[in-house]
mmCIF file of N, CA, C and O in Angstrom:
data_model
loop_
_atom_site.group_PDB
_atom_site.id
_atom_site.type_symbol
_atom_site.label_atom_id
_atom_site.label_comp_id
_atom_site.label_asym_id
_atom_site.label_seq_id
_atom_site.Cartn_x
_atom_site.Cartn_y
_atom_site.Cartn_z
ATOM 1 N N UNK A 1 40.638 5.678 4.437
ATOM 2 C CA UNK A 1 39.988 6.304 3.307
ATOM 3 C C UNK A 1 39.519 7.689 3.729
ATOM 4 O O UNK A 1 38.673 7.884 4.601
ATOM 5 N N UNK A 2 40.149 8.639 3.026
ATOM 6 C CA UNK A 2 39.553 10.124 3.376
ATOM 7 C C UNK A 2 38.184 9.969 2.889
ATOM 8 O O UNK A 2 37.631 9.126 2.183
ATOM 9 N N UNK A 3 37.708 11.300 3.625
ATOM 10 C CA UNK A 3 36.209 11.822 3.104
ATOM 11 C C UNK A 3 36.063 13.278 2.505
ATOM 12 O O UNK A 3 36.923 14.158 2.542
ATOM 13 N N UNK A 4 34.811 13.352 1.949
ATOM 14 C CA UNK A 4 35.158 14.546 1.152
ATOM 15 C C UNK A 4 33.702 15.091 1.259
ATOM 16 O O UNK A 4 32.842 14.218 1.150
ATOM 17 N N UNK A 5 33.207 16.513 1.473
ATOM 18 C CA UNK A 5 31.889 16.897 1.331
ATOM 19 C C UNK A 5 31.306 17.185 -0.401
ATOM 20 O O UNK A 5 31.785 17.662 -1.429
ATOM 21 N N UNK A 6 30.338 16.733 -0.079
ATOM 22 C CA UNK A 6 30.051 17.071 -1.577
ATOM 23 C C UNK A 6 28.383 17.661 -1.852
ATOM 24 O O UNK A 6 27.406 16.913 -1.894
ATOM 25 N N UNK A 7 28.333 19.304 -2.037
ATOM 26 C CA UNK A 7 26.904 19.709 -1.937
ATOM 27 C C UNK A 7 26.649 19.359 -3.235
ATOM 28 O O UNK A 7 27.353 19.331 -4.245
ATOM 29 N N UNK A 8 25.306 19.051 -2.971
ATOM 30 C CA UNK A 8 24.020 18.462 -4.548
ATOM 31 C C UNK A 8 23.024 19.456 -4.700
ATOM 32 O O UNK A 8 23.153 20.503 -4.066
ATOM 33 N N UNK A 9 22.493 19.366 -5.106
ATOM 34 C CA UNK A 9 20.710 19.516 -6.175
ATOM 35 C C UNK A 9 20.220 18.529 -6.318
ATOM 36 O O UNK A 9 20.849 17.848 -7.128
ATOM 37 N N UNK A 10 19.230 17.978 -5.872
ATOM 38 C CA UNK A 10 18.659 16.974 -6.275
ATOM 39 C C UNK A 10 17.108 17.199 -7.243
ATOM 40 O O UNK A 10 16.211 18.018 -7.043
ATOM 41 N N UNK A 11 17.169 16.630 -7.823
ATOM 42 C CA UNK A 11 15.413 16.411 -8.870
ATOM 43 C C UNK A 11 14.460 16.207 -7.427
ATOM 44 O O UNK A 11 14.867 15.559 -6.463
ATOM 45 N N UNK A 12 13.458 16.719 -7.469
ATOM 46 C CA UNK A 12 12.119 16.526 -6.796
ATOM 47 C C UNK A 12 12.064 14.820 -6.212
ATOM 48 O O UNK A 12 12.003 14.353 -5.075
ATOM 49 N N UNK A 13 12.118 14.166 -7.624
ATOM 50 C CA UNK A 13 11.998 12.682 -7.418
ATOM 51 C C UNK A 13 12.999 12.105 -7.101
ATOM 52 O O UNK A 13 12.686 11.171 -6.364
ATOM 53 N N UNK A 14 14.489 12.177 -7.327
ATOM 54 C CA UNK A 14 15.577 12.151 -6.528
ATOM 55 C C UNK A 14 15.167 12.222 -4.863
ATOM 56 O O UNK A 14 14.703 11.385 -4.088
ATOM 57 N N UNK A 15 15.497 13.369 -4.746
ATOM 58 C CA UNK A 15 15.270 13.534 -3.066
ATOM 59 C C UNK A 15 14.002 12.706 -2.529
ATOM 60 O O UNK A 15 14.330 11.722 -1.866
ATOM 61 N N UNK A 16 12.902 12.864 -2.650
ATOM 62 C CA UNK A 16 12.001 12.036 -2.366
ATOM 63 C C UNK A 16 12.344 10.764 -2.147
ATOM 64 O O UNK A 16 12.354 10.282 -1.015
ATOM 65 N N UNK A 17 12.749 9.917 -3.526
ATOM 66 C CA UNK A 17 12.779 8.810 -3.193
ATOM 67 C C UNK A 17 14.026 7.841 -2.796
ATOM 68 O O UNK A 17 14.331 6.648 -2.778
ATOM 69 N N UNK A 18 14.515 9.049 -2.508
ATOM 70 C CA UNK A 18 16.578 8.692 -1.377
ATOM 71 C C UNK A 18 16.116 8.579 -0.063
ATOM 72 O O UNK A 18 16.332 7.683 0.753
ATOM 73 N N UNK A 19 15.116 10.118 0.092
ATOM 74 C CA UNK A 19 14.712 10.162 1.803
ATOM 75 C C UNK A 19 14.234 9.136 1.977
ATOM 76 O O UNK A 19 14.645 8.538 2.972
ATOM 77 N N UNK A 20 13.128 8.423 1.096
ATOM 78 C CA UNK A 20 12.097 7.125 1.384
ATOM 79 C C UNK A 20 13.158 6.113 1.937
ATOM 80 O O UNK A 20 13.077 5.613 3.059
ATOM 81 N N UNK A 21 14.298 5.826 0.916
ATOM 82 C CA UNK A 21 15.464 4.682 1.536
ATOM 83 C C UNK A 21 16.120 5.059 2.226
ATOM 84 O O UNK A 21 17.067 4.280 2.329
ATOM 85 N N UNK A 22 16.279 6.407 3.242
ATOM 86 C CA UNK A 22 16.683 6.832 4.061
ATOM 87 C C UNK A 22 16.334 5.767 5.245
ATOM 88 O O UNK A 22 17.070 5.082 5.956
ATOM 89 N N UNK A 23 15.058 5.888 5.179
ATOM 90 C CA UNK A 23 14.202 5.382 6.500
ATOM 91 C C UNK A 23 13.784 4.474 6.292
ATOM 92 O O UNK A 23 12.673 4.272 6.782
ATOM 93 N N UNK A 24 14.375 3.451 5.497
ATOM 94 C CA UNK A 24 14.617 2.391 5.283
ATOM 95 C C UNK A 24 16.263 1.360 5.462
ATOM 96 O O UNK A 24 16.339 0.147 5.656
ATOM 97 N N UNK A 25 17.200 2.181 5.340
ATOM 98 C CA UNK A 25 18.306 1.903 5.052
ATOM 99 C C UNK A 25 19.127 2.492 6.502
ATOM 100 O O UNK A 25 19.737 1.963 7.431
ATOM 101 N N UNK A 26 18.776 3.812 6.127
ATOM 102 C CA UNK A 26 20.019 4.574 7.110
ATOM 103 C C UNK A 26 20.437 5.417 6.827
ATOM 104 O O UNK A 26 19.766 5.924 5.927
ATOM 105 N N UNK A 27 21.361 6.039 7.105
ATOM 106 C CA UNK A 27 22.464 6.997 6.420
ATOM 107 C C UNK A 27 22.146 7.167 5.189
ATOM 108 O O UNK A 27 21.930 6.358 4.286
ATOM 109 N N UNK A 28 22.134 8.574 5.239
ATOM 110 C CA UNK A 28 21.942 9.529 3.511
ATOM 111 C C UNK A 28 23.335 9.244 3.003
ATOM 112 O O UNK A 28 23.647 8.423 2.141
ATOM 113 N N UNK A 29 24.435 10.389 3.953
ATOM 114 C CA UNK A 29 25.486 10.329 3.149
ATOM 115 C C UNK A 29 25.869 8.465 2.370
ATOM 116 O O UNK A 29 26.042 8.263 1.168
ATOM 117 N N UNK A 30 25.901 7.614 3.232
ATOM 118 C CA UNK A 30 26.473 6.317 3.183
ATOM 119 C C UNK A 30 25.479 6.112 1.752
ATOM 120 O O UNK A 30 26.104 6.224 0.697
ATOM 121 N N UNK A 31 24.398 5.903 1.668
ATOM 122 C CA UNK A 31 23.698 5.301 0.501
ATOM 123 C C UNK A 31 24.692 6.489 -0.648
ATOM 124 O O UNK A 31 25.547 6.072 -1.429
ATOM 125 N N UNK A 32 24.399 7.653 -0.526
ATOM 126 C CA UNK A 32 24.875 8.362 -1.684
ATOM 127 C C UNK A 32 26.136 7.973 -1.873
ATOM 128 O O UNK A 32 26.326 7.993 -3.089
ATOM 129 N N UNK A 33 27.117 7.624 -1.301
ATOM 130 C CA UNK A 33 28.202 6.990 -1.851
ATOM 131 C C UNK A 33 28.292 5.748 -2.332
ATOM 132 O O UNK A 33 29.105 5.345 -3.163
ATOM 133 N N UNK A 34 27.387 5.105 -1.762
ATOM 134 C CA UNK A 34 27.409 3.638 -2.260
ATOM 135 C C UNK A 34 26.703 3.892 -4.089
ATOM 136 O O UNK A 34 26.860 3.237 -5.119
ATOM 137 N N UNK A 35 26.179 4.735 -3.879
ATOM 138 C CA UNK A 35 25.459 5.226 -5.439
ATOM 139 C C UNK A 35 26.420 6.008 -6.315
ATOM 140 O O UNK A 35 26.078 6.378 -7.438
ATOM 141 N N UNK A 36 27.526 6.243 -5.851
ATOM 142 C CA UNK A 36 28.374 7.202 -6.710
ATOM 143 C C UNK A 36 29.571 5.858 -7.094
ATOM 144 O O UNK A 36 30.261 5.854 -8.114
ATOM 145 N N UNK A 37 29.600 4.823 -6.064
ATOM 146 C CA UNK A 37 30.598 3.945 -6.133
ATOM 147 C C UNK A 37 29.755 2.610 -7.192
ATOM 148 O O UNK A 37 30.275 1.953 -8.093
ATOM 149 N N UNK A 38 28.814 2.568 -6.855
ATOM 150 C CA UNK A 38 28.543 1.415 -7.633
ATOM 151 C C UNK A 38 27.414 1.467 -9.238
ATOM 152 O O UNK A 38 26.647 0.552 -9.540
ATOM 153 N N UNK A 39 27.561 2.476 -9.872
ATOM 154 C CA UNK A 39 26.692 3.235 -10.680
ATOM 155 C C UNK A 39 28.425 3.823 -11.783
ATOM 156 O O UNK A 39 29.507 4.351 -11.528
ATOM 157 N N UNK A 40 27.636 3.246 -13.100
ATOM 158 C CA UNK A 40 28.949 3.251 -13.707
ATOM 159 C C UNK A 40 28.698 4.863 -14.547
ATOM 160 O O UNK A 40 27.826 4.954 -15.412
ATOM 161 N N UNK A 41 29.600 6.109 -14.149
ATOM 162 C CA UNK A 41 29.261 7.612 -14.220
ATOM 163 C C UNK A 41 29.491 7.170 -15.444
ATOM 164 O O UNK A 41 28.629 6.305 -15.599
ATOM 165 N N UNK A 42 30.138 7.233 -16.429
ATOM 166 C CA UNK A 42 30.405 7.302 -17.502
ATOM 167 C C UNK A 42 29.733 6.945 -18.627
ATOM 168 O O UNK A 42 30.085 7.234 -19.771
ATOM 169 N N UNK A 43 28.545 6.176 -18.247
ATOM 170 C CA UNK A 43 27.621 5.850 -19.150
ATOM 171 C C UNK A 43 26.224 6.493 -18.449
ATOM 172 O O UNK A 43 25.416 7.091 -19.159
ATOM 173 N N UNK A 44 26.066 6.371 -17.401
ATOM 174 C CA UNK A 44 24.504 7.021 -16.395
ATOM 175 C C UNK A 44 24.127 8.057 -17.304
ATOM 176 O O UNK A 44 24.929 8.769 -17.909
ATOM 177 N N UNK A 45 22.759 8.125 -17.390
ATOM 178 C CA UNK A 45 21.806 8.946 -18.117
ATOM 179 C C UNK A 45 22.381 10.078 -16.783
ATOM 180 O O UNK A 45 22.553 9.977 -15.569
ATOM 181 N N UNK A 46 22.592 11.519 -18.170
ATOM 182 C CA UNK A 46 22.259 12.209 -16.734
ATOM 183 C C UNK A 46 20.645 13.258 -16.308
ATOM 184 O O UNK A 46 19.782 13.309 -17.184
ATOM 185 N N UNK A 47 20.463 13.822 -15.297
ATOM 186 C CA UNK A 47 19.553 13.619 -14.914
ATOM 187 C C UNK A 47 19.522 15.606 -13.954
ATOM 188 O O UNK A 47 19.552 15.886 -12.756
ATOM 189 N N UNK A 48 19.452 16.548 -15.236
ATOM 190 C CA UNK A 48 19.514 17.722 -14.769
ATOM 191 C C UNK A 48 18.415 18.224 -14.398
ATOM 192 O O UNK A 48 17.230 17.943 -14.581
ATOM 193 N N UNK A 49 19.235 19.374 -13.596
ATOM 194 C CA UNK A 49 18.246 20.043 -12.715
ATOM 195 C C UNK A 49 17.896 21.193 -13.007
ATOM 196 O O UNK A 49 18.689 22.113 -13.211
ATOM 197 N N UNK A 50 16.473 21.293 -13.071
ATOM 198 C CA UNK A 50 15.811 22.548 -13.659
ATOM 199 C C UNK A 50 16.336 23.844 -13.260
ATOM 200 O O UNK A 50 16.429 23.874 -12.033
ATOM 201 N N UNK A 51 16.690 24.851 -13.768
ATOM 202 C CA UNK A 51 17.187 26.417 -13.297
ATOM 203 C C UNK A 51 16.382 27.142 -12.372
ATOM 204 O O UNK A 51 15.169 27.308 -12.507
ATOM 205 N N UNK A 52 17.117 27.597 -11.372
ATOM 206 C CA UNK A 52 15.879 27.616 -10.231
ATOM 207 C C UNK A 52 16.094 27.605 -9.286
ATOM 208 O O UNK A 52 17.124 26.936 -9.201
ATOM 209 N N UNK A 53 15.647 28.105 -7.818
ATOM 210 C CA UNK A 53 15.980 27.451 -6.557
ATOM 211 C C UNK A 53 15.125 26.723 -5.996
ATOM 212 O O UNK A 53 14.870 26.843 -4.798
ATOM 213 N N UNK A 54 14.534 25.831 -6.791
ATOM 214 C CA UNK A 54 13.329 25.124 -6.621
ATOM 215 C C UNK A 54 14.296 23.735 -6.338
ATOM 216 O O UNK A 54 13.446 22.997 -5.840
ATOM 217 N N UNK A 55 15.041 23.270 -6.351
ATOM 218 C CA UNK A 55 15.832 22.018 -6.276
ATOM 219 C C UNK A 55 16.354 21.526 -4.803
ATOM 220 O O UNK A 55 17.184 22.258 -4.265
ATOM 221 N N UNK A 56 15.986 20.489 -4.192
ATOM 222 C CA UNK A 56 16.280 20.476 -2.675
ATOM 223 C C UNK A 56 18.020 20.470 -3.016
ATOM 224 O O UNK A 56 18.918 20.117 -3.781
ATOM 225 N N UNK A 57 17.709 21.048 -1.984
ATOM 226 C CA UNK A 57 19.870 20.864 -1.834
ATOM 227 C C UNK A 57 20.198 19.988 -0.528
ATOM 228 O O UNK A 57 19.363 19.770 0.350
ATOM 229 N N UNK A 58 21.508 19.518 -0.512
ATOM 230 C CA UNK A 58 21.996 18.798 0.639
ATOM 231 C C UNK A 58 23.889 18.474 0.223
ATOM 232 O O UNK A 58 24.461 18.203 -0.833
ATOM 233 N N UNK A 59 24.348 18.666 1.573
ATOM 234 C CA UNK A 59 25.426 18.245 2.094
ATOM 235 C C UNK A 59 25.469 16.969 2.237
ATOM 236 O O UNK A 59 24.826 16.539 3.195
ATOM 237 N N UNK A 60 26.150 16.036 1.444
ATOM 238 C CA UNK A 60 26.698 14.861 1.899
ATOM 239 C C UNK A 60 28.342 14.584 2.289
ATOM 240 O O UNK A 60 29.320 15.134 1.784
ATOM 241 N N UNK A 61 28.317 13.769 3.127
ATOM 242 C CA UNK A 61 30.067 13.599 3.936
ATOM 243 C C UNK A 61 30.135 12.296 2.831
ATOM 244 O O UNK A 61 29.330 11.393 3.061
ATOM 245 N N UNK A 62 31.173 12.104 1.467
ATOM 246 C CA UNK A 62 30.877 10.826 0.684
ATOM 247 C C UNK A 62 32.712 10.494 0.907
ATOM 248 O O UNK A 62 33.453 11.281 1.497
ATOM 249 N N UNK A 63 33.085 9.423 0.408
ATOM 250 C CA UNK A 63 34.578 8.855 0.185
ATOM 251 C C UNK A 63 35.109 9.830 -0.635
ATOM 252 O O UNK A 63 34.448 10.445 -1.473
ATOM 253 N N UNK A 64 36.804 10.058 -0.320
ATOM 254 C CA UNK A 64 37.491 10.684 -1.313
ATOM 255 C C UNK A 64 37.720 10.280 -2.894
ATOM 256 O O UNK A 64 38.083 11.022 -3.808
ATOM 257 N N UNK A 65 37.352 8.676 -2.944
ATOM 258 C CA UNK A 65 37.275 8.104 -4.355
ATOM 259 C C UNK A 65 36.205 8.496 -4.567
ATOM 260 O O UNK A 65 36.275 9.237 -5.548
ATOM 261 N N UNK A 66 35.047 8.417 -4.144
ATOM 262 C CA UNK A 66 33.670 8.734 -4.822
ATOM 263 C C UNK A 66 33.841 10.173 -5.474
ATOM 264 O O UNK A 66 33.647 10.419 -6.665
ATOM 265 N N UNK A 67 34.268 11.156 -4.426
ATOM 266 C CA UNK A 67 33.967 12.623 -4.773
ATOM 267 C C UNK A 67 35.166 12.699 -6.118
ATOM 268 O O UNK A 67 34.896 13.568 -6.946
ATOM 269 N N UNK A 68 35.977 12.174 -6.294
ATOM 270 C CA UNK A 68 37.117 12.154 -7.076
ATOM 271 C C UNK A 68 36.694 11.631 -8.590
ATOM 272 O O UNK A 68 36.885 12.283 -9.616
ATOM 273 N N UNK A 69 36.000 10.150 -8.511
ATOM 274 C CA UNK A 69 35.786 10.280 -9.457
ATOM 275 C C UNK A 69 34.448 10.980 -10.053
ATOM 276 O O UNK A 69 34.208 11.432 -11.173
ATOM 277 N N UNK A 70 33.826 10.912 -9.106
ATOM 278 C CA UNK A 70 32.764 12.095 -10.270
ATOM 279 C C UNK A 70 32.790 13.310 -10.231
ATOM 280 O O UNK A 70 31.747 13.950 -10.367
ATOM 281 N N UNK A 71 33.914 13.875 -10.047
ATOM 282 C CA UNK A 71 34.563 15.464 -10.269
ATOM 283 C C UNK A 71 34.949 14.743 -11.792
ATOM 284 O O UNK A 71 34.279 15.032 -12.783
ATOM 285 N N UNK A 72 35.842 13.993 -11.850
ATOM 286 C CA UNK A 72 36.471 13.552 -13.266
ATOM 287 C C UNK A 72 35.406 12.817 -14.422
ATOM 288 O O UNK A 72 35.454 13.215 -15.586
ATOM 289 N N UNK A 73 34.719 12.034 -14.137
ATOM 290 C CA UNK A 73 34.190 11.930 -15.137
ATOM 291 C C UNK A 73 33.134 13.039 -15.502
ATOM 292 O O UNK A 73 32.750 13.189 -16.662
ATOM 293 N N UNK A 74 32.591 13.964 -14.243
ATOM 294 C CA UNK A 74 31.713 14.872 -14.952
ATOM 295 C C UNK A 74 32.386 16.286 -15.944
ATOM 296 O O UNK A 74 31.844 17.064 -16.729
ATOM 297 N N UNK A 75 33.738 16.147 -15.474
ATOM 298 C CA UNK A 75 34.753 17.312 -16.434
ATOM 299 C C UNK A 75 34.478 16.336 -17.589
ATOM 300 O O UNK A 75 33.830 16.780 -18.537
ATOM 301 N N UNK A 76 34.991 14.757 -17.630
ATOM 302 C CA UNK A 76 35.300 14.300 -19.178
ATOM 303 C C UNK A 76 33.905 14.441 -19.716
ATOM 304 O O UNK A 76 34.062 14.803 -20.882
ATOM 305 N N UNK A 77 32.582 14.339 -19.457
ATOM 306 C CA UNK A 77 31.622 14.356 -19.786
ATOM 307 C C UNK A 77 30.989 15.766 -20.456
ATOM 308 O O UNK A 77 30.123 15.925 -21.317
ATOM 309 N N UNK A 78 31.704 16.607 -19.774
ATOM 310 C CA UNK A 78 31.360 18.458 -19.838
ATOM 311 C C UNK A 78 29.529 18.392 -19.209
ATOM 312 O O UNK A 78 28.421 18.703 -19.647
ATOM 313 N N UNK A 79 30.193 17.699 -17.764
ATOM 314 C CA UNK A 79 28.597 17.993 -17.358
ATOM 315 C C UNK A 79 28.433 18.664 -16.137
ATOM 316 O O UNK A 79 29.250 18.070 -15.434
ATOM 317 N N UNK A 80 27.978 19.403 -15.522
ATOM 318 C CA UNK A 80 27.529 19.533 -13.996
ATOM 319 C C UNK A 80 28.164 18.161 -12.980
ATOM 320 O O UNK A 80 28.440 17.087 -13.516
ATOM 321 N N UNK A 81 28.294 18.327 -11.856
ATOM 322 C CA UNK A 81 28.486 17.412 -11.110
ATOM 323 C C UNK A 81 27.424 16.764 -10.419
ATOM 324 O O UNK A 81 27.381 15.545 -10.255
ATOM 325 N N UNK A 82 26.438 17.691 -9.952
ATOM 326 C CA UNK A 82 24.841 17.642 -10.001
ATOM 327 C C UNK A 82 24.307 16.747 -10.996
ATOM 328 O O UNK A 82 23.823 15.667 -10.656
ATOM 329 N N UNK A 83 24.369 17.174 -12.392
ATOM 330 C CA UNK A 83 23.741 16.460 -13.078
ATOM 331 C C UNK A 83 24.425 14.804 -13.187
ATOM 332 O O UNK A 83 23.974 13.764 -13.667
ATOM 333 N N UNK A 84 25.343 15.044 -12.696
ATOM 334 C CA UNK A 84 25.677 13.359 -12.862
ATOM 335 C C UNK A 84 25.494 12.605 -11.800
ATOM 336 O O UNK A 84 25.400 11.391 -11.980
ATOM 337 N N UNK A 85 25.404 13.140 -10.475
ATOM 338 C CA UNK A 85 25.383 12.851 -9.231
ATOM 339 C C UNK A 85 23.503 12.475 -9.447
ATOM 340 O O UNK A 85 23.126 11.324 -9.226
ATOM 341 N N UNK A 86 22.801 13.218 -9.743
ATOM 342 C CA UNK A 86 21.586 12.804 -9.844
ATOM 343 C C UNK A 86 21.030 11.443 -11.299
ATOM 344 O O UNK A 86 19.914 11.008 -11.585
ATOM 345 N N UNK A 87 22.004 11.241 -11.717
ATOM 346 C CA UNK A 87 21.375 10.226 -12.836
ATOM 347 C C UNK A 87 21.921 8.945 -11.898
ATOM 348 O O UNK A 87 21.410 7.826 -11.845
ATOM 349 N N UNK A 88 23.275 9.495 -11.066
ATOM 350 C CA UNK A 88 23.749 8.078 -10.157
ATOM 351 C C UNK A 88 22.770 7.854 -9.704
ATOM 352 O O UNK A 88 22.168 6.956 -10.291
ATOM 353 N N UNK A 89 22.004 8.504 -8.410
ATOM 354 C CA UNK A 89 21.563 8.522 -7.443
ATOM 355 C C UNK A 89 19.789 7.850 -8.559
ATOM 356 O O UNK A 89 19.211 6.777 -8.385
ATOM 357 N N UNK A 90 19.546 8.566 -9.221
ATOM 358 C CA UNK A 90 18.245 8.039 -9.734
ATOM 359 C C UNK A 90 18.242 6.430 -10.244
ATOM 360 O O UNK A 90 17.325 5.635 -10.038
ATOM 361 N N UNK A 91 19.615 6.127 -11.029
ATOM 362 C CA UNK A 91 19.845 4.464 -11.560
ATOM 363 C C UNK A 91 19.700 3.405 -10.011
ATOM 364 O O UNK A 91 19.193 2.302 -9.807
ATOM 365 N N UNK A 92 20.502 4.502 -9.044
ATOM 366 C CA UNK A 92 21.161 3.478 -8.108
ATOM 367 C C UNK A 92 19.455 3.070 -6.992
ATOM 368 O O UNK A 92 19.198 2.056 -6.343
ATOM 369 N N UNK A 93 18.730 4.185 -7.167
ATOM 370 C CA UNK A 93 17.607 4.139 -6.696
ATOM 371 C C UNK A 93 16.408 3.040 -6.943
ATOM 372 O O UNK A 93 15.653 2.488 -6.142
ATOM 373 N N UNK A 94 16.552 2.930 -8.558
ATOM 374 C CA UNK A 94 15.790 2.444 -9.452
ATOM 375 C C UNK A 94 15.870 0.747 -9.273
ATOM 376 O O UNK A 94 14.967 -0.077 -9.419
ATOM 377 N N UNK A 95 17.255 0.553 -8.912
ATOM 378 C CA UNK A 95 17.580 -1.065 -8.386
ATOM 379 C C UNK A 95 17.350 -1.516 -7.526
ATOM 380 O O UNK A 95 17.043 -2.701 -7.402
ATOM 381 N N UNK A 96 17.466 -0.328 -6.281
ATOM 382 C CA UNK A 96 16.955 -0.906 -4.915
ATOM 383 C C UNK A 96 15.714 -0.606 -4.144
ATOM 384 O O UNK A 96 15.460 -1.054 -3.026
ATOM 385 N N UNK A 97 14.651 0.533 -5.145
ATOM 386 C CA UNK A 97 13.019 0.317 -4.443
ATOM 387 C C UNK A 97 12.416 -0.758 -5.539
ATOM 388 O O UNK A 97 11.268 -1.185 -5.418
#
């Protein structure tokens, strides 16, 4: 399985509470894919990020399916990739604290 980098924006409360299951879990990149893989994009609230450079940013190393499909559903959606990457990451969050 290739890998693929994929830079974000995250919401305030995003990042916060990923790092929290960081140091709980492990691996950033690994959770964020497991959140892009198991978080259904196509329906996820999405979850934008204020205009600004107020937004933590980060590099994640995620799967070539992950980065693939939410390049595609955020084109079919006409959304940011950010903004969909953060409604994953906030649902996928929401299940496991």
């Amino acid at each position: 399985m290739g890998k693929a980098r994929l830079y974000l924006r995250l919401t305030e409360e995003v990042n916060d509470r990923l790092r929290e299951s960081m140091r709980h879990r492990g691996d950033l990149s690994r959770q964020i894919d497991e959140a892009l893989c198991s978080t259904d994009l196509a329906k996820v609230e999405l979850n934008k990020i204020p205009p600004g450079r107020n937004a933590h940013a980060l590099t994640a190393i995620v799967s070539s399916s992950a980065d693939g499909q939410l390049r595609d559903i955020a084109r079919q959606r006409g959304c940011t990739v950010t903004a969909l990457a953060n409604g994953a990451l906030s649902r996928w969050l929401a299940r496991k604290l």
